[in-house]
mmCIF file of C-alpha atoms in Angstrom:
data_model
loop_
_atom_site.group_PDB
_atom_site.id
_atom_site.type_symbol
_atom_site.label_atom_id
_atom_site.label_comp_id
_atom_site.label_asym_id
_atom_site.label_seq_id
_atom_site.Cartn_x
_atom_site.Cartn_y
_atom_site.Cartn_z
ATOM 1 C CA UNK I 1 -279.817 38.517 -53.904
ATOM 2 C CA UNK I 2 -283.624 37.816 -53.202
ATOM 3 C CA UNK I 3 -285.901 37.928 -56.553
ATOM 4 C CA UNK I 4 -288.883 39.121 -57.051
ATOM 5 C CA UNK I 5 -291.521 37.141 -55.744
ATOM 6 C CA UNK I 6 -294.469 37.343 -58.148
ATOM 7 C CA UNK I 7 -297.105 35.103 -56.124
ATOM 8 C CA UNK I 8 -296.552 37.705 -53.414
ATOM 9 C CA UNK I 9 -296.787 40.274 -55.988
ATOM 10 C CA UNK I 10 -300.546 39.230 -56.629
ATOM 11 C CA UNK I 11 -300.692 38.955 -53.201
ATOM 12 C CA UNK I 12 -300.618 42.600 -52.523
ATOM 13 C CA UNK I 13 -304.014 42.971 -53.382
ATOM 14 C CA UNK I 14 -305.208 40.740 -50.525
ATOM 15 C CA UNK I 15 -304.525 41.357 -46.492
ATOM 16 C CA UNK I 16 -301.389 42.803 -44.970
ATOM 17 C CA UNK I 17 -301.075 39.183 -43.042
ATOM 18 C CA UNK I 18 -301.421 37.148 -46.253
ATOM 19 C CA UNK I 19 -298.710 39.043 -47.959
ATOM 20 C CA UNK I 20 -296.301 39.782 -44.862
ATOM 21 C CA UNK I 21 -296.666 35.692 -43.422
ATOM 22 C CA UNK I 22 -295.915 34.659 -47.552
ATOM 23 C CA UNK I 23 -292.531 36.228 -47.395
ATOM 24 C CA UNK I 24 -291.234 35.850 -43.585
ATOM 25 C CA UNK I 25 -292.271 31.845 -43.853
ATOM 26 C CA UNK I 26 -290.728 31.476 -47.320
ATOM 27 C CA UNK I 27 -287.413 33.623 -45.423
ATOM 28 C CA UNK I 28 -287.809 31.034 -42.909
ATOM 29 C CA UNK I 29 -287.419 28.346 -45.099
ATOM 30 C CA UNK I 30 -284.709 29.678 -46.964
ATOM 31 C CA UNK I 31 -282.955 29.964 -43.010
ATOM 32 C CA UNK I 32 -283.927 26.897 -42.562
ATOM 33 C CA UNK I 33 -282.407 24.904 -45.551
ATOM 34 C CA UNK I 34 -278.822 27.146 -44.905
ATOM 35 C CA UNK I 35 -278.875 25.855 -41.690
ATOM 36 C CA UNK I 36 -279.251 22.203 -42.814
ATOM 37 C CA UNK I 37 -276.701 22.790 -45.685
ATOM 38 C CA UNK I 38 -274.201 24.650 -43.407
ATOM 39 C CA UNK I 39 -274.697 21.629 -40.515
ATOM 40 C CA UNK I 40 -273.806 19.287 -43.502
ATOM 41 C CA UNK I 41 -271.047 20.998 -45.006
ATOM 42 C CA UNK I 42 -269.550 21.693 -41.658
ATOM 43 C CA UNK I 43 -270.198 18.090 -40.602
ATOM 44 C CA UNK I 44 -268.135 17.439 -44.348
ATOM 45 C CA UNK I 45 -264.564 19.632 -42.925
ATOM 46 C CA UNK I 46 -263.756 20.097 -46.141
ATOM 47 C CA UNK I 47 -265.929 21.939 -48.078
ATOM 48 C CA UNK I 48 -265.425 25.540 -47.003
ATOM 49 C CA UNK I 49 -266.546 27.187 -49.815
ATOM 50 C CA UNK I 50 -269.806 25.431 -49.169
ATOM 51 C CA UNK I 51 -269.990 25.888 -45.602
ATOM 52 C CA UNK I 52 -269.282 29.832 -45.909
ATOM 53 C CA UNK I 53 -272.197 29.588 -48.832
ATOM 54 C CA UNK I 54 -274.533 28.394 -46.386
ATOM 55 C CA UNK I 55 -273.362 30.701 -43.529
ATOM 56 C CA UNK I 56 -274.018 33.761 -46.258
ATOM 57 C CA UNK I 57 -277.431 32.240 -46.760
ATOM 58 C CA UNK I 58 -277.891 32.225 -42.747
ATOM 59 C CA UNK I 59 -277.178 35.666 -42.665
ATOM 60 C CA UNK I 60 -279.488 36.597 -45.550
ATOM 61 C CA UNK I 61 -282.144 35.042 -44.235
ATOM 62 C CA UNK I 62 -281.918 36.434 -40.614
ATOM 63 C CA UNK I 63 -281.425 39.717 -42.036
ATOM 64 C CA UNK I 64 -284.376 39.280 -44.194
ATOM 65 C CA UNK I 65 -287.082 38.144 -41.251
ATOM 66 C CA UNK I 66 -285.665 40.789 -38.842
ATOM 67 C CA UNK I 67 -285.524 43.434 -41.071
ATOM 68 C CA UNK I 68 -289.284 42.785 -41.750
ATOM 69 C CA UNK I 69 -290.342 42.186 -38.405
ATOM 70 C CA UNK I 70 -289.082 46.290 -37.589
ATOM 71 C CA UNK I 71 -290.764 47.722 -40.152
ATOM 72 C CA UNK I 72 -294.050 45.879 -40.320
ATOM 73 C CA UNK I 73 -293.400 45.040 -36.804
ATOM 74 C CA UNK I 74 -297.388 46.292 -35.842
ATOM 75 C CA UNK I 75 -298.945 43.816 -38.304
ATOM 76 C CA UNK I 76 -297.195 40.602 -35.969
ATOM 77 C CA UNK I 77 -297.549 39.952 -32.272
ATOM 78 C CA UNK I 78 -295.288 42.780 -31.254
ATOM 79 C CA UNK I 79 -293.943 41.232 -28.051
ATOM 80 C CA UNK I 80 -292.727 38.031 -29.841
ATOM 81 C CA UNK I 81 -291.477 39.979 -33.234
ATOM 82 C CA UNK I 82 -289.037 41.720 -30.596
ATOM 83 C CA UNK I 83 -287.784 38.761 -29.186
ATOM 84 C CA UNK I 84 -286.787 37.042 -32.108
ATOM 85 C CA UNK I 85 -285.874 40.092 -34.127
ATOM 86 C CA UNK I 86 -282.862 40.459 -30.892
ATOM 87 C CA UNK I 87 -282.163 37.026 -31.279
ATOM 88 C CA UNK I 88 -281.577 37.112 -35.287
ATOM 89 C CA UNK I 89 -279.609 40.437 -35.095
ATOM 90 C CA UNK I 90 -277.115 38.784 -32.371
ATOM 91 C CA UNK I 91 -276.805 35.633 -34.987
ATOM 92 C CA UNK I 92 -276.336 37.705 -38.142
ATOM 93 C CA UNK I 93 -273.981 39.475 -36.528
ATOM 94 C CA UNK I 94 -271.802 36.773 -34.942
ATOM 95 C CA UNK I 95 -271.991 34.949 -38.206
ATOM 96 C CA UNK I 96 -270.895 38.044 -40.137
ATOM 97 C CA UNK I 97 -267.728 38.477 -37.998
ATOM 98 C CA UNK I 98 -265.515 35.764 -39.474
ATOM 99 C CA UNK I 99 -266.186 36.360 -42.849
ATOM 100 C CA UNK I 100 -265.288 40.105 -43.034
ATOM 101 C CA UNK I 101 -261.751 39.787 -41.053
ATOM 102 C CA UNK I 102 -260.998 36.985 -44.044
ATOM 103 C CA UNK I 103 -262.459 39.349 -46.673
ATOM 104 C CA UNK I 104 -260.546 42.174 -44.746
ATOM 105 C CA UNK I 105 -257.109 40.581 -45.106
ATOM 106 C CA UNK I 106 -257.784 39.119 -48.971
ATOM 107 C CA UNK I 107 -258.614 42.852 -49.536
ATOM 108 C CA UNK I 108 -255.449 44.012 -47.738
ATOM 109 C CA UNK I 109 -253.283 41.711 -49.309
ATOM 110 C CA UNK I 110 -254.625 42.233 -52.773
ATOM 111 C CA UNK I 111 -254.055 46.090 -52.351
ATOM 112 C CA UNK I 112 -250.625 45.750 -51.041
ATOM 113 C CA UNK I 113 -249.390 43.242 -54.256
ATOM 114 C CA UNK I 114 -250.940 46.254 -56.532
ATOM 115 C CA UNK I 115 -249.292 48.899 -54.633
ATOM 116 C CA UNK I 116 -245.854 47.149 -54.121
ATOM 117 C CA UNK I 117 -245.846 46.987 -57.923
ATOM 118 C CA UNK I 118 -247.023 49.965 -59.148
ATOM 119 C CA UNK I 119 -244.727 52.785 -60.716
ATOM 120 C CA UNK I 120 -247.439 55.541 -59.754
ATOM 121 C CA UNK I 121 -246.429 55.156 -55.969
ATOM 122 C CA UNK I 122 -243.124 57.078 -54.392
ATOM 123 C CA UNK I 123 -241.054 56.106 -52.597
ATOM 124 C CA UNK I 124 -239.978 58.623 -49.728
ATOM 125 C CA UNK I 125 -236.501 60.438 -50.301
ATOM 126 C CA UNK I 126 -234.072 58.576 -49.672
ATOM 127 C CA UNK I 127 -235.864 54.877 -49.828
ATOM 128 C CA UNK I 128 -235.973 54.047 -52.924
ATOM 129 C CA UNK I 129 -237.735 50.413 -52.744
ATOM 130 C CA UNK I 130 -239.140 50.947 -49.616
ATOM 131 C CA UNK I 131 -242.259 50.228 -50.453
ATOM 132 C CA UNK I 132 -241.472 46.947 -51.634
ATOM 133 C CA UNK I 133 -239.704 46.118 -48.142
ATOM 134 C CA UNK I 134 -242.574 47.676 -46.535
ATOM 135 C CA UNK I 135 -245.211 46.140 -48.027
ATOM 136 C CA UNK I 136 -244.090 42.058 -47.074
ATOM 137 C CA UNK I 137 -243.221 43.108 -43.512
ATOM 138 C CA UNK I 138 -246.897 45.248 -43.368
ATOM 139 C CA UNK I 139 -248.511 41.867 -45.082
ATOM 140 C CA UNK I 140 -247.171 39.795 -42.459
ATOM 141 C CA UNK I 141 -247.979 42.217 -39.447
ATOM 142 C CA UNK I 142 -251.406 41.815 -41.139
ATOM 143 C CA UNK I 143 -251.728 39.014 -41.882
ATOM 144 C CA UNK I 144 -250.845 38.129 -37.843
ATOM 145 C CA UNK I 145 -253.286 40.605 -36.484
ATOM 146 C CA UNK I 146 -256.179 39.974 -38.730
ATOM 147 C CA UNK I 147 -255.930 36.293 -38.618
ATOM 148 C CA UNK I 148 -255.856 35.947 -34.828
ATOM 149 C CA UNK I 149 -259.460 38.458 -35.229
ATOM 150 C CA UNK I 150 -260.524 35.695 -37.642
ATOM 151 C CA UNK I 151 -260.002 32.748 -35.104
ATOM 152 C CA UNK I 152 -261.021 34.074 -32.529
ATOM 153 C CA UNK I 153 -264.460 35.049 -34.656
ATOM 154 C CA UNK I 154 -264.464 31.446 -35.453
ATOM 155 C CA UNK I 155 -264.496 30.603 -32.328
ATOM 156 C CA UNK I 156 -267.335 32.431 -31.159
ATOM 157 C CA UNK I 157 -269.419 31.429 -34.401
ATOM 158 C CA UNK I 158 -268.657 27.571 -33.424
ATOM 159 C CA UNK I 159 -269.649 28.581 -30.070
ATOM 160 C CA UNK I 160 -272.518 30.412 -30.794
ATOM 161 C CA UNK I 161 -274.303 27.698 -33.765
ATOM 162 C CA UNK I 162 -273.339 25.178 -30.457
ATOM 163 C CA UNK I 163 -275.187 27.178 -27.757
ATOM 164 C CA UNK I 164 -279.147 26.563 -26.521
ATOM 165 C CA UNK I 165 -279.810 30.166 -27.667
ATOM 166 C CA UNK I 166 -278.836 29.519 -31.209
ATOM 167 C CA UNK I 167 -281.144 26.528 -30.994
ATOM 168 C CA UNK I 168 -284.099 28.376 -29.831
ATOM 169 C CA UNK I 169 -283.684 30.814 -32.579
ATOM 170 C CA UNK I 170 -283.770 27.789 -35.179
ATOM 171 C CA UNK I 171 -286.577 26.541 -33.310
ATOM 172 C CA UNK I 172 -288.691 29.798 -33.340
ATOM 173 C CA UNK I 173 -287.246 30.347 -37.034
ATOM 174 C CA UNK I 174 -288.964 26.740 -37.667
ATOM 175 C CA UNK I 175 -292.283 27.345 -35.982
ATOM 176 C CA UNK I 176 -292.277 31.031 -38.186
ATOM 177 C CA UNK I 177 -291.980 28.511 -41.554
ATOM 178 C CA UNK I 178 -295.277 27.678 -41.333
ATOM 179 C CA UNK I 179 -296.951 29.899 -39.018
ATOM 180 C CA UNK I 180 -296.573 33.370 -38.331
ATOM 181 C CA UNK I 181 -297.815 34.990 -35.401
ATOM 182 C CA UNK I 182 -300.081 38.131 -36.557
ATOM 183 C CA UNK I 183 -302.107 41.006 -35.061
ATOM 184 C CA UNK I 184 -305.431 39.711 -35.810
ATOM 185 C CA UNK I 185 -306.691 43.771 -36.132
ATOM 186 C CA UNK I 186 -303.619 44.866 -38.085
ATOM 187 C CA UNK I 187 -303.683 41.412 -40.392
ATOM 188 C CA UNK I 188 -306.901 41.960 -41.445
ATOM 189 C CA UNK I 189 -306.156 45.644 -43.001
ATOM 190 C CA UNK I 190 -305.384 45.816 -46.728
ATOM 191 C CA UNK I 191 -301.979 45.260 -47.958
ATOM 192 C CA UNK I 192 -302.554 49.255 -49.525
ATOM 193 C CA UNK I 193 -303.865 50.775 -46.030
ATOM 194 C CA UNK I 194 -300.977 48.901 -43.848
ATOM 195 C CA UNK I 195 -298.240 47.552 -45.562
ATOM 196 C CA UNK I 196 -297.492 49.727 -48.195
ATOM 197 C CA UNK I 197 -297.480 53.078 -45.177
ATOM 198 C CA UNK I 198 -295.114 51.191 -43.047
ATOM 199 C CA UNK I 199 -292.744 50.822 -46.016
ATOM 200 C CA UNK I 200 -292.910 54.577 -46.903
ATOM 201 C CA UNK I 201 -291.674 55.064 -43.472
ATOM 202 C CA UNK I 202 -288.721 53.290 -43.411
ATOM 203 C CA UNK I 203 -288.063 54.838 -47.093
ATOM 204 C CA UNK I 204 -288.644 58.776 -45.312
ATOM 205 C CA UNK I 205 -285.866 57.276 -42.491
ATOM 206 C CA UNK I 206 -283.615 56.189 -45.603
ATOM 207 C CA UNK I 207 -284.054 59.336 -47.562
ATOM 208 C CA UNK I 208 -283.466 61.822 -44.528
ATOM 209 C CA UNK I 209 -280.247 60.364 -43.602
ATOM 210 C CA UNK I 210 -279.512 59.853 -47.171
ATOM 211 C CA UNK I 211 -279.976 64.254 -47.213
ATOM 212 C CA UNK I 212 -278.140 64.665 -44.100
ATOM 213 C CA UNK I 213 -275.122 62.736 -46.090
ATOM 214 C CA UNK I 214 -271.850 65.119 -47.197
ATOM 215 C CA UNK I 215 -271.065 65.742 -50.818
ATOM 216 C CA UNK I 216 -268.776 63.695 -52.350
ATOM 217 C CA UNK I 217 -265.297 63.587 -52.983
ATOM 218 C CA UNK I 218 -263.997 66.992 -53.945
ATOM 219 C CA UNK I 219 -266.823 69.212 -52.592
ATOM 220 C CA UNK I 220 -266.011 69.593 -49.197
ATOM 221 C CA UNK I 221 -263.036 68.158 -47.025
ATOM 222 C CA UNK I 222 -262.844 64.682 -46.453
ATOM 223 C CA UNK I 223 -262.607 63.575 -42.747
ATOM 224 C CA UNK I 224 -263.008 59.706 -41.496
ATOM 225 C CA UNK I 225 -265.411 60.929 -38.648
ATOM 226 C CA UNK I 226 -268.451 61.079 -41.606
ATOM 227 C CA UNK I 227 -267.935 57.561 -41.764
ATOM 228 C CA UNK I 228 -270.603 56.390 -39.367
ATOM 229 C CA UNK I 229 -273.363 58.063 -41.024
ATOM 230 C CA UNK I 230 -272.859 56.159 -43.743
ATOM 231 C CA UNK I 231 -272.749 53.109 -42.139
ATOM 232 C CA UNK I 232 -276.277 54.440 -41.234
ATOM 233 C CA UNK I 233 -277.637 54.234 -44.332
ATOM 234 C CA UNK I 234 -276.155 51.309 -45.463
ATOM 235 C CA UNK I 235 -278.250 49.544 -42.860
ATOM 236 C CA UNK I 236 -281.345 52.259 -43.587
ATOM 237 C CA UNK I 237 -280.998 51.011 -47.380
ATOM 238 C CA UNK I 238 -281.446 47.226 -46.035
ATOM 239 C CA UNK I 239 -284.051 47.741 -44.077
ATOM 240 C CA UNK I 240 -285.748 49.331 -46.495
ATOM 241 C CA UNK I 241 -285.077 46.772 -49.687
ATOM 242 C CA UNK I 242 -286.237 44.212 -47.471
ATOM 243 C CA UNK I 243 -289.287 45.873 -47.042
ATOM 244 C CA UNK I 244 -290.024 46.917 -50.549
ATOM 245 C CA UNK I 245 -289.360 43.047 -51.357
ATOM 246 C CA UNK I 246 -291.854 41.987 -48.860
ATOM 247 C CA UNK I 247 -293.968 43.637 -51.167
ATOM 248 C CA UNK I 248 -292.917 41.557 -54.429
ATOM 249 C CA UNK I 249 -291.109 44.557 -55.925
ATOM 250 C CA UNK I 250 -288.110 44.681 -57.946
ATOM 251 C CA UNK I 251 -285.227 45.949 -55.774
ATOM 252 C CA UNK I 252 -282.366 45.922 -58.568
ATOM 253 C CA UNK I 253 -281.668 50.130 -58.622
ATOM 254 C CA UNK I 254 -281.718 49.182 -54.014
ATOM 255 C CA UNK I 255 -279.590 46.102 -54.559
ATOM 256 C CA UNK I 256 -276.735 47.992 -56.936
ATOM 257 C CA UNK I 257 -276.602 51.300 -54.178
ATOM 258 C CA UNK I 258 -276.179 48.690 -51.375
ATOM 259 C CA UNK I 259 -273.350 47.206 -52.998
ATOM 260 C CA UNK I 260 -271.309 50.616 -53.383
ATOM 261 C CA UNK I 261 -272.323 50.959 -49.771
ATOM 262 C CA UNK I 262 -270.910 47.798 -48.702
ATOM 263 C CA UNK I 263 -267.750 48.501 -50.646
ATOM 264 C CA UNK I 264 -267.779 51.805 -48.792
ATOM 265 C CA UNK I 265 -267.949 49.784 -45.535
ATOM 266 C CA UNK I 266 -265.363 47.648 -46.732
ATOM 267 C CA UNK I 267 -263.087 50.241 -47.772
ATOM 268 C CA UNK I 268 -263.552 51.940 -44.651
ATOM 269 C CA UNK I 269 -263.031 49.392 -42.016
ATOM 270 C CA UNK I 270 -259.853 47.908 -44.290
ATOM 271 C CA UNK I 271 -257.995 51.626 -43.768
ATOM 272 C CA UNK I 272 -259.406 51.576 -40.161
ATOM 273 C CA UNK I 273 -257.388 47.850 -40.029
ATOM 274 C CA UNK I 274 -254.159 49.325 -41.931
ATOM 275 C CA UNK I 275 -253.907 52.458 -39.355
ATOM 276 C CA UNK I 276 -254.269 49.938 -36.480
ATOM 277 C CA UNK I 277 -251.384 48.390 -37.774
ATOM 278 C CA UNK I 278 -249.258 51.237 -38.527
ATOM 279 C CA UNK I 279 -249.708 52.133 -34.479
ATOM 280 C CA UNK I 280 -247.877 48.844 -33.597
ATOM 281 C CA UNK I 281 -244.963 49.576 -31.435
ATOM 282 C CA UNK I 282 -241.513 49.236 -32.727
ATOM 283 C CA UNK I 283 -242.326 48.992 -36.446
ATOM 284 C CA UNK I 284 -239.415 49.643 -39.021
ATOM 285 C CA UNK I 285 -240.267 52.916 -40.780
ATOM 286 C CA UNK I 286 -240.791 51.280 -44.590
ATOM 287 C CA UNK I 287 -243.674 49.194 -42.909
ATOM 288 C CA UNK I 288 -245.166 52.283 -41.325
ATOM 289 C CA UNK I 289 -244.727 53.313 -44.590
ATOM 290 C CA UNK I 290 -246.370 51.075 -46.699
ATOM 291 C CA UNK I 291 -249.233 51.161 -43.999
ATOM 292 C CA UNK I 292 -249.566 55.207 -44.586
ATOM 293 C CA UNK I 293 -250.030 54.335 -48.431
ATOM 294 C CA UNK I 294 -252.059 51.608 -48.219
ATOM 295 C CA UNK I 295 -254.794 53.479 -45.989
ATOM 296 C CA UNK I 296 -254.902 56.295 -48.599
ATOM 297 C CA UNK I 297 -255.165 53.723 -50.954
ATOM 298 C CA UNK I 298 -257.929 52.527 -48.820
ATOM 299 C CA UNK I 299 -259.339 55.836 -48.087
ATOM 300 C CA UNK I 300 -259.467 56.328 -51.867
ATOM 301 C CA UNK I 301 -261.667 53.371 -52.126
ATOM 302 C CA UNK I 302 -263.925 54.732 -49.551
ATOM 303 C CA UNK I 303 -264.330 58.288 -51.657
ATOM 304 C CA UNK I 304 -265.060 56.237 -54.655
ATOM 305 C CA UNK I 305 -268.089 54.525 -53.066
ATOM 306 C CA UNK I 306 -269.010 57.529 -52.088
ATOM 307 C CA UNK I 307 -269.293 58.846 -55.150
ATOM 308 C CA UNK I 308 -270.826 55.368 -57.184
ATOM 309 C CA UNK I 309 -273.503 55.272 -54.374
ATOM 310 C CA UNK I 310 -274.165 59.066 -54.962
ATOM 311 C CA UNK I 311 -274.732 58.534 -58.918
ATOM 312 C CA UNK I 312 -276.919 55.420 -58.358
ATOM 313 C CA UNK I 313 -279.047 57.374 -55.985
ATOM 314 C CA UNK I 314 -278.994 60.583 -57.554
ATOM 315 C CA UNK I 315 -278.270 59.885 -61.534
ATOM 316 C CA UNK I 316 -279.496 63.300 -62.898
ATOM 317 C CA UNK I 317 -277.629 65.343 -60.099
ATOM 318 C CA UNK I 318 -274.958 67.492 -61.246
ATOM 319 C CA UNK I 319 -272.993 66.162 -58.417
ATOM 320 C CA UNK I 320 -273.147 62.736 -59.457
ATOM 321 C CA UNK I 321 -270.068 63.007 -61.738
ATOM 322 C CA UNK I 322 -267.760 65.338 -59.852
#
């Protein structure tokens, strides 16, 4: 998680250039010295912890600068902010692929050991045990499904970090380290007059979809279809963090509701990965089993982050407890 920067913090008082090109170079950088660790560890073959360290620090970096560049997108050159804000999304999200089918499985795998040996589940009539059949065969139908995802995300991360377009990204990402291309009207403004409006907009877009959200758990039927809109926000709430620490402010209450919402995310797209499953053709019935209770488990998950991200947000609502 980014800290609060304070030299940009007494920076706010000077232009909307000055405090905007402060944070996208020092993002830069910090893309910059991922890349060279990542290139290093990856050059290494051994050190995966590291190289998946410095491919999290890729990420957070690209998401960082492109973030920024939509939201205070009038204060740059607008034309090349586009460009390289397509480029980064496309990279962050390549990158992000192989890590969340191996998180995916870990979380699957970890839910189905806790299930398989938990007195609280039962078993159908008639199977007792079946959920402890169920759950290896389900692990290894998994485990095959999910792991193929992962290589083939490899693949196209290997691919991608190899390609000319990756390399003009870490080009233009090198050129933005020390120089950032600005509007030389919208620069000039004060960081109060410019930056601080185009902040409060993306914070309006964050609050309106955060309204348009349902209850939580236990107020009105659950259905999986709601999912998407939080997936909205999630991204909504990033946007906007990253644009409130552009401005040297402390994001810790923005960091903590992100996290439910990428547990929520995580939840989510786990059950979406157990249901997959359970449609395989041919299954025996106590792996479709331990499929069906292992995306309610999931599903549970998902209502919980609900309801976390809905006290963090809202902490004197009356809802925030149901």
């Amino acid at each position: 998680m980014a800290q609060p920067n304070h030299d940009l913090m007494a920076g706010t008082a000077g232009t909307a250039g000055d405090a905007l090109g402060a944070y996208l170079r020092a993002q830069a950088t910090a893309f910059l010295r991922a890349m060279r660790l990542h290139d290093e560890r990856a050059a290494n073959g051994a050190d995966t912890a590291g190289e998946n360290e410095a491919a999290r620090g890729l990420r957070g970096a690209a998401r960082r600068i492109s973030g920024s560049l939509a939201t205070f997108r009038v204060v740059t050159e607008s034309a090349w902010a586009d460009a390289l804000r397509t480029e980064l999304v496309w990279l962050s999200s390549t990158l992000a692929d192989e890590h969340a089918y191996a998180a995916r499985l870990q979380r699957l795998m970890d839910a189905l050991h806790r299930l398989s040996g938990s007195p609280e589940v039962p078993a159908p009539r008639g199977t007792a045990g079946a959920l402890a059949v169920g759950s290896a065969r389900a692990g290894a139908l998994l485990e095959r499904q999910l792991t193929l995802a992962r290589t083939r995300a490899h693949s196209a991360t290997l691919q991608a970090l190899g390609s000319s377009r990756f390399h003009a990204v870490a080009d233009a990402v090198a050129v933005l380290a020390s120089e950032v291309p600005l509007d030389p009207v919208a620069a000039r403004g004060r960081v109060g007059e410019v930056l601080i409006p185009l902040a409060a907009v993306a914070e309006s877009r964050l609050s309106a979809a955060v309204s348009a959200l349902p209850l939580p758990a236990g107020t009105t039927p659950y259905s999986p279809h709601e999912d998407g809109a939080w997936h909205e926000v999630r991204r909504l709430l990033r946007v906007h963090r990253y644009a409130r620490e552009a401005l040297g402010e402390d994001v810790t209450r923005l960091a903590a509701a992100g996290e439910a919402l990428d547990h929520h995310r995580d939840a989510a797209e786990a059950a979406a990965a157990s249901a997959t499953a359970a449609r395989t053709p041919r299954i025996a019935p106590a792996t479709a089993y331990a499929l069906g209770v292992l995306h309610a488990d999931q599903r549970h998950e998902v209502e919980a982050s609900r309801t976390t991200f809905h006290t963090l947000w809202h902490p004197n609502s009356s809802l925030a407890g149901v």
